[in-house]
mmCIF file of C-alpha atoms and ligand atoms in Angstrom:
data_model
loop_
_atom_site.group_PDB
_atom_site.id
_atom_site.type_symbol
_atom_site.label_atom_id
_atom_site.label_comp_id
_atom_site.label_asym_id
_atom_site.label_seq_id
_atom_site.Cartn_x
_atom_site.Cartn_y
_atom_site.Cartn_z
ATOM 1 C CA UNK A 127 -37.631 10.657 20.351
ATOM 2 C CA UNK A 128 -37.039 11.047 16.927
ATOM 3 C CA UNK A 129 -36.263 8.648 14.977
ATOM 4 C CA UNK A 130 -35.537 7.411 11.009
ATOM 5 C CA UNK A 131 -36.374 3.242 10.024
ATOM 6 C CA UNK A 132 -33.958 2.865 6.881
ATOM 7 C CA UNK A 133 -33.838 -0.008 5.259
ATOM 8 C CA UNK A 134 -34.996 -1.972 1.675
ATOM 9 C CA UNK A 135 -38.190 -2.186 0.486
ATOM 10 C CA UNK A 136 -39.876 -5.538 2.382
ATOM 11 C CA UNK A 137 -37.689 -4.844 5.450
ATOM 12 C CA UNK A 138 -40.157 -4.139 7.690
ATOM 13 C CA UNK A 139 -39.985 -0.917 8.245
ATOM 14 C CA UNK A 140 -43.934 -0.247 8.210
ATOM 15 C CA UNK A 141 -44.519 -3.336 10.044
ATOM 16 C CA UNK A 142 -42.231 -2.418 13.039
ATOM 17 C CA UNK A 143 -42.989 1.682 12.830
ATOM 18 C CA UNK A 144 -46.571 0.385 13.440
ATOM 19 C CA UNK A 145 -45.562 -1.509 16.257
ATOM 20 C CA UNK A 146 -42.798 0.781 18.168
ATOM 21 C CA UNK A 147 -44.842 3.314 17.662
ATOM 22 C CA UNK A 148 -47.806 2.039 19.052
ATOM 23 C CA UNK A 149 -45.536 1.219 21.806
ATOM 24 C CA UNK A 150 -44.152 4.673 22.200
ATOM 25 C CA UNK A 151 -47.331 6.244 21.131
ATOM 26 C CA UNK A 152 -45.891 8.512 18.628
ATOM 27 C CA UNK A 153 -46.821 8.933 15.105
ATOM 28 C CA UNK A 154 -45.754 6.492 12.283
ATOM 29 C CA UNK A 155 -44.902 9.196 9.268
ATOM 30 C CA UNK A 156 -44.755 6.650 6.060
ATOM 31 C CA UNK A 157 -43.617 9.058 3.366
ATOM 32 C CA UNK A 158 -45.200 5.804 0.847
ATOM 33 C CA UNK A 159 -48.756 6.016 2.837
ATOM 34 C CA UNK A 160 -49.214 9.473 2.250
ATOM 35 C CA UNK A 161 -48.072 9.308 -1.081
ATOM 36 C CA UNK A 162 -50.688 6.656 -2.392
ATOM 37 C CA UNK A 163 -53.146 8.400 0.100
ATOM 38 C CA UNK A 164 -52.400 11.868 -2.104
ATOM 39 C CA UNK A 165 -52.629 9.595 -5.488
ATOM 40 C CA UNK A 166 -56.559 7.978 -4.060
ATOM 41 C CA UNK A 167 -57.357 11.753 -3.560
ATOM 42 C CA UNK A 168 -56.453 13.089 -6.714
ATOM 43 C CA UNK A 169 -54.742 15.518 -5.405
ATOM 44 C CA UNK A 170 -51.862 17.816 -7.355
ATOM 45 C CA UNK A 171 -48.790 15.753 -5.256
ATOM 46 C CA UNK A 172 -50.648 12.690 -6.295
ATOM 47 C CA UNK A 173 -50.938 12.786 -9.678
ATOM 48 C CA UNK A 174 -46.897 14.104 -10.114
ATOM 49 C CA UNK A 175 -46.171 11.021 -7.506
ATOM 50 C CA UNK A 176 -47.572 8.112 -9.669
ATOM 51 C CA UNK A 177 -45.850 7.562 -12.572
ATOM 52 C CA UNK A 178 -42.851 7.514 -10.398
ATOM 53 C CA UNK A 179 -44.316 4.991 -8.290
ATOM 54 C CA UNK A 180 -45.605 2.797 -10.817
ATOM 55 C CA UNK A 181 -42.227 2.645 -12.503
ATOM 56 C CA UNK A 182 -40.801 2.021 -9.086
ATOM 57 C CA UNK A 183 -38.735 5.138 -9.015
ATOM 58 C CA UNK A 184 -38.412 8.110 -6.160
ATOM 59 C CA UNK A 185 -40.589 10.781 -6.813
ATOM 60 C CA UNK A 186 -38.117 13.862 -6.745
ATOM 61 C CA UNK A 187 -36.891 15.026 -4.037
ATOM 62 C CA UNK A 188 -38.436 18.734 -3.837
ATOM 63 C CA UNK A 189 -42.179 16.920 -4.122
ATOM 64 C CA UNK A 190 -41.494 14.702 -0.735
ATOM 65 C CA UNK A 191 -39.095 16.943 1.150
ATOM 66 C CA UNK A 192 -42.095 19.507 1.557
ATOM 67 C CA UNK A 193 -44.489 17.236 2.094
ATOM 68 C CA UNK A 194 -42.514 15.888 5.253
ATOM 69 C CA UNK A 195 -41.799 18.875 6.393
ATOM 70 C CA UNK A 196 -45.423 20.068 6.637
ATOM 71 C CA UNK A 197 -46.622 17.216 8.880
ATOM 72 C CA UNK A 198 -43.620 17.401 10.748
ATOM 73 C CA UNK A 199 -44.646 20.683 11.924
ATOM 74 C CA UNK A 200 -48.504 19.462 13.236
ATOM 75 C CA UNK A 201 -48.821 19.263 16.863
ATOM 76 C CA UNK A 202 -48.845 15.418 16.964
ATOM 77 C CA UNK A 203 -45.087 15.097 16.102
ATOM 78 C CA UNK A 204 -43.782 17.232 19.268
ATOM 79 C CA UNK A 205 -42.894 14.577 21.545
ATOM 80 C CA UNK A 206 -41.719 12.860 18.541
ATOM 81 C CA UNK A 207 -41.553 10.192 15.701
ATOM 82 C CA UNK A 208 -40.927 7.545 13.469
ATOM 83 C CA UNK A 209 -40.143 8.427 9.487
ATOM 84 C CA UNK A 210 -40.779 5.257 7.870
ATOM 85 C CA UNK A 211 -39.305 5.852 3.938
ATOM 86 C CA UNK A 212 -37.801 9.429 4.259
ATOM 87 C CA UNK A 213 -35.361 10.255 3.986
ATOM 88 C CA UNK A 214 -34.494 7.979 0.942
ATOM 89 C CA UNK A 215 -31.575 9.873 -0.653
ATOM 90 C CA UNK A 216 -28.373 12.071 0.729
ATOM 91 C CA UNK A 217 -29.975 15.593 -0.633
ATOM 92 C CA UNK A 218 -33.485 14.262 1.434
ATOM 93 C CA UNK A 219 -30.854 13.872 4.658
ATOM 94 C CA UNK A 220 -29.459 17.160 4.084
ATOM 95 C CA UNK A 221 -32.904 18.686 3.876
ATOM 96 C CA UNK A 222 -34.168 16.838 6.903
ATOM 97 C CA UNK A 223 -31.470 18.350 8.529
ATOM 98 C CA UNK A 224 -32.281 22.012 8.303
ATOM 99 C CA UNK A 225 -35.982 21.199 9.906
ATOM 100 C CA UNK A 226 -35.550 17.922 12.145
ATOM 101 C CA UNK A 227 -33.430 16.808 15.306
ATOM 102 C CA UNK A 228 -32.545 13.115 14.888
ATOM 103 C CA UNK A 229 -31.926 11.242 17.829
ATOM 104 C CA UNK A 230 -31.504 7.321 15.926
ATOM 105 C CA UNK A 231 -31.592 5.760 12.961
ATOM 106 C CA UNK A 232 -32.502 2.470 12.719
ATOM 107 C CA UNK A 233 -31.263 0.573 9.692
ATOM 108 C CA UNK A 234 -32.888 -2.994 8.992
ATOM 109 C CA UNK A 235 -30.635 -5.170 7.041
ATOM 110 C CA UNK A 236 -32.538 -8.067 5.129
ATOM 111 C CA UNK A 237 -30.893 -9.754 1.811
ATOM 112 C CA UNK A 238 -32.521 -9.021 -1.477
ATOM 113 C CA UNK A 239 -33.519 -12.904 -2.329
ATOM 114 C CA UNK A 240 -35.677 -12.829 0.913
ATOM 115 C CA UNK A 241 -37.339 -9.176 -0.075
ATOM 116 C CA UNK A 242 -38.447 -10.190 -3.170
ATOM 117 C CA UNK A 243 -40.327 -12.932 -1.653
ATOM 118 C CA UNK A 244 -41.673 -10.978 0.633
ATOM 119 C CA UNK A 245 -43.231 -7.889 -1.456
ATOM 120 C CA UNK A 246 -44.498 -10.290 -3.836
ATOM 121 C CA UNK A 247 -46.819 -12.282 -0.934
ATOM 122 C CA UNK A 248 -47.493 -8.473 1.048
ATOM 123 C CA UNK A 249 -50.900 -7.531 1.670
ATOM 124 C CA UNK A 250 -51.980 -4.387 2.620
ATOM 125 C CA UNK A 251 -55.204 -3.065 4.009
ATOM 126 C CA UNK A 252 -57.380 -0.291 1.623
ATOM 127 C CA UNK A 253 -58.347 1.057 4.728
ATOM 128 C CA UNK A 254 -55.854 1.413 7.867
ATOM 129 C CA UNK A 255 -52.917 0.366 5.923
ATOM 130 C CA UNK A 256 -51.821 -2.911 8.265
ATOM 131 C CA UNK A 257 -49.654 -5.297 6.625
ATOM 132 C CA UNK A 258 -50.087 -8.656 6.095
ATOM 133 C CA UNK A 259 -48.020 -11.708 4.043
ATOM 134 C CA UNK A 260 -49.633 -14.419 2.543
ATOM 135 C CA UNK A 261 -47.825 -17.142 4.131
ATOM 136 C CA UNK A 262 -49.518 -15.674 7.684
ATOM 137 C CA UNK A 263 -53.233 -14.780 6.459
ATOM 138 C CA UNK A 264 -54.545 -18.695 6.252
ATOM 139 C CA UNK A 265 -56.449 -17.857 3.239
ATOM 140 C CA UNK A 266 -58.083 -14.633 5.083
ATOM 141 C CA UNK A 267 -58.917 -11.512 3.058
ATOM 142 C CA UNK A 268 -59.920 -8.840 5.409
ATOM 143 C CA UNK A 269 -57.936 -7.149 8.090
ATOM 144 C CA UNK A 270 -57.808 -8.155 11.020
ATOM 145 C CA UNK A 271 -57.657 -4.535 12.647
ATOM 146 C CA UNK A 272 -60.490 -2.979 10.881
ATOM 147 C CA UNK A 273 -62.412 -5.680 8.607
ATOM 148 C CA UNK A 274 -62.241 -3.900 5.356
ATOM 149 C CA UNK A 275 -60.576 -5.485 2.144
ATOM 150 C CA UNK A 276 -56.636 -6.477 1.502
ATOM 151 C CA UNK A 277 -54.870 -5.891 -1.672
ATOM 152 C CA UNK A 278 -51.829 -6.146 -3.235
ATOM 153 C CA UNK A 279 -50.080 -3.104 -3.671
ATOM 154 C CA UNK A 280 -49.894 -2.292 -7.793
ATOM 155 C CA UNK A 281 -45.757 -2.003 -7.271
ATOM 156 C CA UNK A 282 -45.157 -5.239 -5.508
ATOM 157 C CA UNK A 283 -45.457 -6.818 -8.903
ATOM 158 C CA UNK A 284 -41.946 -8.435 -9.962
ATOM 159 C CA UNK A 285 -40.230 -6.346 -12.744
ATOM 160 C CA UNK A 286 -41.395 -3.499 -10.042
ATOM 161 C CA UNK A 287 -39.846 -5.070 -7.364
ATOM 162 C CA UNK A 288 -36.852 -5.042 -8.884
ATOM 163 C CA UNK A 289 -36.507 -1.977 -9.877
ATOM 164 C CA UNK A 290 -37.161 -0.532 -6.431
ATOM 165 C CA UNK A 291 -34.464 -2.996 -5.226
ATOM 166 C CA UNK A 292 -31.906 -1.303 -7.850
ATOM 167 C CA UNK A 293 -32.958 2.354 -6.433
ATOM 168 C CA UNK A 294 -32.585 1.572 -2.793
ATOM 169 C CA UNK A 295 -29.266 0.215 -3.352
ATOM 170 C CA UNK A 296 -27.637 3.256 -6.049
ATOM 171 C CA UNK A 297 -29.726 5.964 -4.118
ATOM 172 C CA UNK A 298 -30.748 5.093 -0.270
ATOM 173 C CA UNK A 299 -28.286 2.615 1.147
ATOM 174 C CA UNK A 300 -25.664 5.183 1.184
ATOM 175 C CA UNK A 301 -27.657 7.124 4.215
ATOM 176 C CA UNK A 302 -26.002 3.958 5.826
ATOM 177 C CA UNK A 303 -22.731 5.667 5.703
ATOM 178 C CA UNK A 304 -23.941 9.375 6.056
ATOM 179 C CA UNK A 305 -25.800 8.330 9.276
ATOM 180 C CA UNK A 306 -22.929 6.157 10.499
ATOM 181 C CA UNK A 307 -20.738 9.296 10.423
ATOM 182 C CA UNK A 308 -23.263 11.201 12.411
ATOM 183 C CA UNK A 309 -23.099 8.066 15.121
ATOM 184 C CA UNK A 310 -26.947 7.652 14.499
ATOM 185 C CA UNK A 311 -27.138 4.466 13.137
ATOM 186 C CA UNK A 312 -27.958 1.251 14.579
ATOM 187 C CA UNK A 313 -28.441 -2.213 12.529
ATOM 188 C CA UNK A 314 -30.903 -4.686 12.953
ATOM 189 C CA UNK A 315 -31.112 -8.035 11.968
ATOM 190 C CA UNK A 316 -34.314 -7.482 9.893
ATOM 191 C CA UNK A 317 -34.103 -11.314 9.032
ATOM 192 C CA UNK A 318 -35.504 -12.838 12.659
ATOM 193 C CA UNK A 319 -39.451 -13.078 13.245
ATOM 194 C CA UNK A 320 -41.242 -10.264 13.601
ATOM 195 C CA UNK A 321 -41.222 -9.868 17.414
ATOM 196 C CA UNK A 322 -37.606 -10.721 18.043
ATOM 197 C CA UNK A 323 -36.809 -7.836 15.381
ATOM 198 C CA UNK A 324 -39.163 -5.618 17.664
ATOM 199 C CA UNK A 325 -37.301 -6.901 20.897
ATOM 200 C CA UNK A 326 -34.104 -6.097 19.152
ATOM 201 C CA UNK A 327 -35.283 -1.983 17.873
ATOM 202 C CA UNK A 328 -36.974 -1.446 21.343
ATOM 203 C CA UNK A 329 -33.650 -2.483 23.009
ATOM 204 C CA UNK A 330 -31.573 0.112 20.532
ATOM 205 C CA UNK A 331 -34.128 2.591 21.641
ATOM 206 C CA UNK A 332 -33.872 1.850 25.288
ATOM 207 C CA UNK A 333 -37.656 1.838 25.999
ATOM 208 C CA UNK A 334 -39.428 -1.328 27.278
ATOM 209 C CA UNK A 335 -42.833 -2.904 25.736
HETATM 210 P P1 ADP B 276 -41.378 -2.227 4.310
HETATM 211 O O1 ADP B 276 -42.284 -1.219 4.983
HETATM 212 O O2 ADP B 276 -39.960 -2.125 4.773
HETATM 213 O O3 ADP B 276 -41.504 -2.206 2.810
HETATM 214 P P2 ADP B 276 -43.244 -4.222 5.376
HETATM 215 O O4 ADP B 276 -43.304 -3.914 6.829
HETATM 216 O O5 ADP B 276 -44.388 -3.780 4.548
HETATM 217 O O6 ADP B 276 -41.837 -3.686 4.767
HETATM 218 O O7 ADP B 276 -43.040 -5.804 5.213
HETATM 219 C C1 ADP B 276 -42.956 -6.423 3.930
HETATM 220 C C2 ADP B 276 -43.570 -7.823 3.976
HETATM 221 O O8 ADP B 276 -42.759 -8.671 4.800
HETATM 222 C C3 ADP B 276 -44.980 -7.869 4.564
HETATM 223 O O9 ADP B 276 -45.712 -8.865 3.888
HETATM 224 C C4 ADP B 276 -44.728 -8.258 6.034
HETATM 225 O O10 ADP B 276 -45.850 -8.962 6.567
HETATM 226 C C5 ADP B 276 -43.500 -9.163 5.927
HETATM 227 N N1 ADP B 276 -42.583 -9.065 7.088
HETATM 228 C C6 ADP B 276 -42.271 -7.955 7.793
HETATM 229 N N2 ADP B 276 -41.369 -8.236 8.767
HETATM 230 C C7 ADP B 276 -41.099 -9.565 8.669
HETATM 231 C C8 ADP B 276 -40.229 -10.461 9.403
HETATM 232 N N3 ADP B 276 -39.453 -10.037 10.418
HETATM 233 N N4 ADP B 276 -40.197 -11.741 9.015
HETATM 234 C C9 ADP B 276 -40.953 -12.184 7.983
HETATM 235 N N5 ADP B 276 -41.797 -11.401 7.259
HETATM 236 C C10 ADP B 276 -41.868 -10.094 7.593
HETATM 237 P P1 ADP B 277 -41.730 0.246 0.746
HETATM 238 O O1 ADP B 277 -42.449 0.248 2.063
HETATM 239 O O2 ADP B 277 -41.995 -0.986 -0.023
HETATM 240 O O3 ADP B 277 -40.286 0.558 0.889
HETATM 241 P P2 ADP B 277 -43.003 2.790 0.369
HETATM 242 O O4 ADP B 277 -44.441 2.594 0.660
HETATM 243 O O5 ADP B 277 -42.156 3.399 1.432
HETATM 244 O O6 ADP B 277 -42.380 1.407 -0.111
HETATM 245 O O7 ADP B 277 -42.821 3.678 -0.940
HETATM 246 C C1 ADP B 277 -43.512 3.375 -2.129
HETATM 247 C C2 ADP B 277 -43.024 4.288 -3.221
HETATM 248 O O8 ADP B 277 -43.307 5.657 -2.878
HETATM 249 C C3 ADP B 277 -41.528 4.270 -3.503
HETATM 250 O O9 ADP B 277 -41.148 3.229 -4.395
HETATM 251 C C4 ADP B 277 -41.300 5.655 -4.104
HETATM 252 O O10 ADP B 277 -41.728 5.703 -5.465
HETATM 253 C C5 ADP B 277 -42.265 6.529 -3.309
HETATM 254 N N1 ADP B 277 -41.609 7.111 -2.120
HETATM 255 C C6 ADP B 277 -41.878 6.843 -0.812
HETATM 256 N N2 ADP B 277 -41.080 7.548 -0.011
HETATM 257 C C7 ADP B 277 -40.267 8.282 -0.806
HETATM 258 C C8 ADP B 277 -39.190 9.203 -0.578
HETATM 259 N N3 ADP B 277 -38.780 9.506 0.665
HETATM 260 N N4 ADP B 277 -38.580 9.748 -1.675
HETATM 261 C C9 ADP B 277 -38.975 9.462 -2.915
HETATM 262 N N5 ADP B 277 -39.961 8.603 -3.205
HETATM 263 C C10 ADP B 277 -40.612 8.009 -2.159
HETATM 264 ZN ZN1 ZN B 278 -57.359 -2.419 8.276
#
């Protein structure tokens, strides 16, 4: 199954990709892991990526929609996946288009007062990329996956936040619509705990935990 997580930054969408697709066992593809992993490496993607990231813009379109389109074609990603952050604008939909077959889209719908709160209390792992909140960890500040350090991501600072709430509402939440036409997309409370939201996707998706 193929399938897109749409949906504001802090919805969740890493936290339940992680989960479904554990579940599923099918890659998580998280257009924002492999852009930060590009930026740790130095490499050419990375270093156009990161002053877009800091500033808590989209990196343009032609950088990502190549980059997505490579790993889509590695063996891994035949019996399917979940593409957690692409696409993030209508010309990134159109492109997907011409190289994917999607069979859902799952949008998770959270308010923006509750996402700030959350980005600004998100930890991530340095290492396997697991994410935590503050209000959850008890103080603790290694994961609890892998045992190496958690940080706070440099663009979950406020005036950051806030810009990346602006972009997801003039450029990404119209995919709502442009999926909707397609009669691909499914909404999910992204408000409830974390395992009734899972309960909720893996009942869209028909498959059982
Ligand atoms: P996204 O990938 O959409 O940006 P994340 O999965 O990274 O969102 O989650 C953002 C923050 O919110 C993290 O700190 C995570 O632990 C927390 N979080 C995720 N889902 C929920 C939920 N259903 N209820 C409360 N907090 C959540
Ligand atoms: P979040 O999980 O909080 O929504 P991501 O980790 O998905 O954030 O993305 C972090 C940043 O990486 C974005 O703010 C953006 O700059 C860049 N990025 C990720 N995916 C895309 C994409 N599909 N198109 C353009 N930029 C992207
Ligand atoms: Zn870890």
């Amino acid at each position: 199954m193929n399938i897109i997580f749409l949906g504001p930054p802090g919805a969740g969408k890493g936290t339940q990709a992680q989960r479904i697709c554990d579940a599923l066992n099918i890659p998580q593809i998280s257009t924002g892991d492999m852009l930060r992993r590009a930026m740790k490496e130095g490499t050419e993607t990375g270093l156009k990526a990161k002053s877009y990231i800091d500033a808590g813009q989209l990196v343009p379109d032609e950088v990502i929609i190549d980059l997505v389109k490579e790993r889509l074609a590695q063996d891994d990603c035949k019996n399917g996946y979940i593409l957690d952050g692409f696409p993030r604008t209508v010309p990134q939909a159109e492109a997907l288009s011409a190289f994917a077959d999607i069979d859902s889209v799952i949008e998770l719908a959270v308010e923006d007062q509750v996402l700030v709160d959350r980005l600004s209390g998100r930890r991530v792992c340095v290492n396997c990329g697991a994410t935590y909140h503050i209000s959850t960890l008890n103080g603790k500040t290694v994961c609890e996956k892998c045992g190496e350090s958690l940080i706070q991501r440099n663009d979950d600072n406020a005036e950051t936040v806030l810009s990346r709430l602006q972009v997801y509402h003039a450029q990404t939440a119209p995919l709502i619509g442009y999926y909707t036409e397609k009669g691909l997309l499914h909404a999910v409370k992204g408000d409830q705990g974390i395992d009734n939201t899972f309960a909720a996707i893996m009942d869209i998706l028909g498959a059982k935990a």
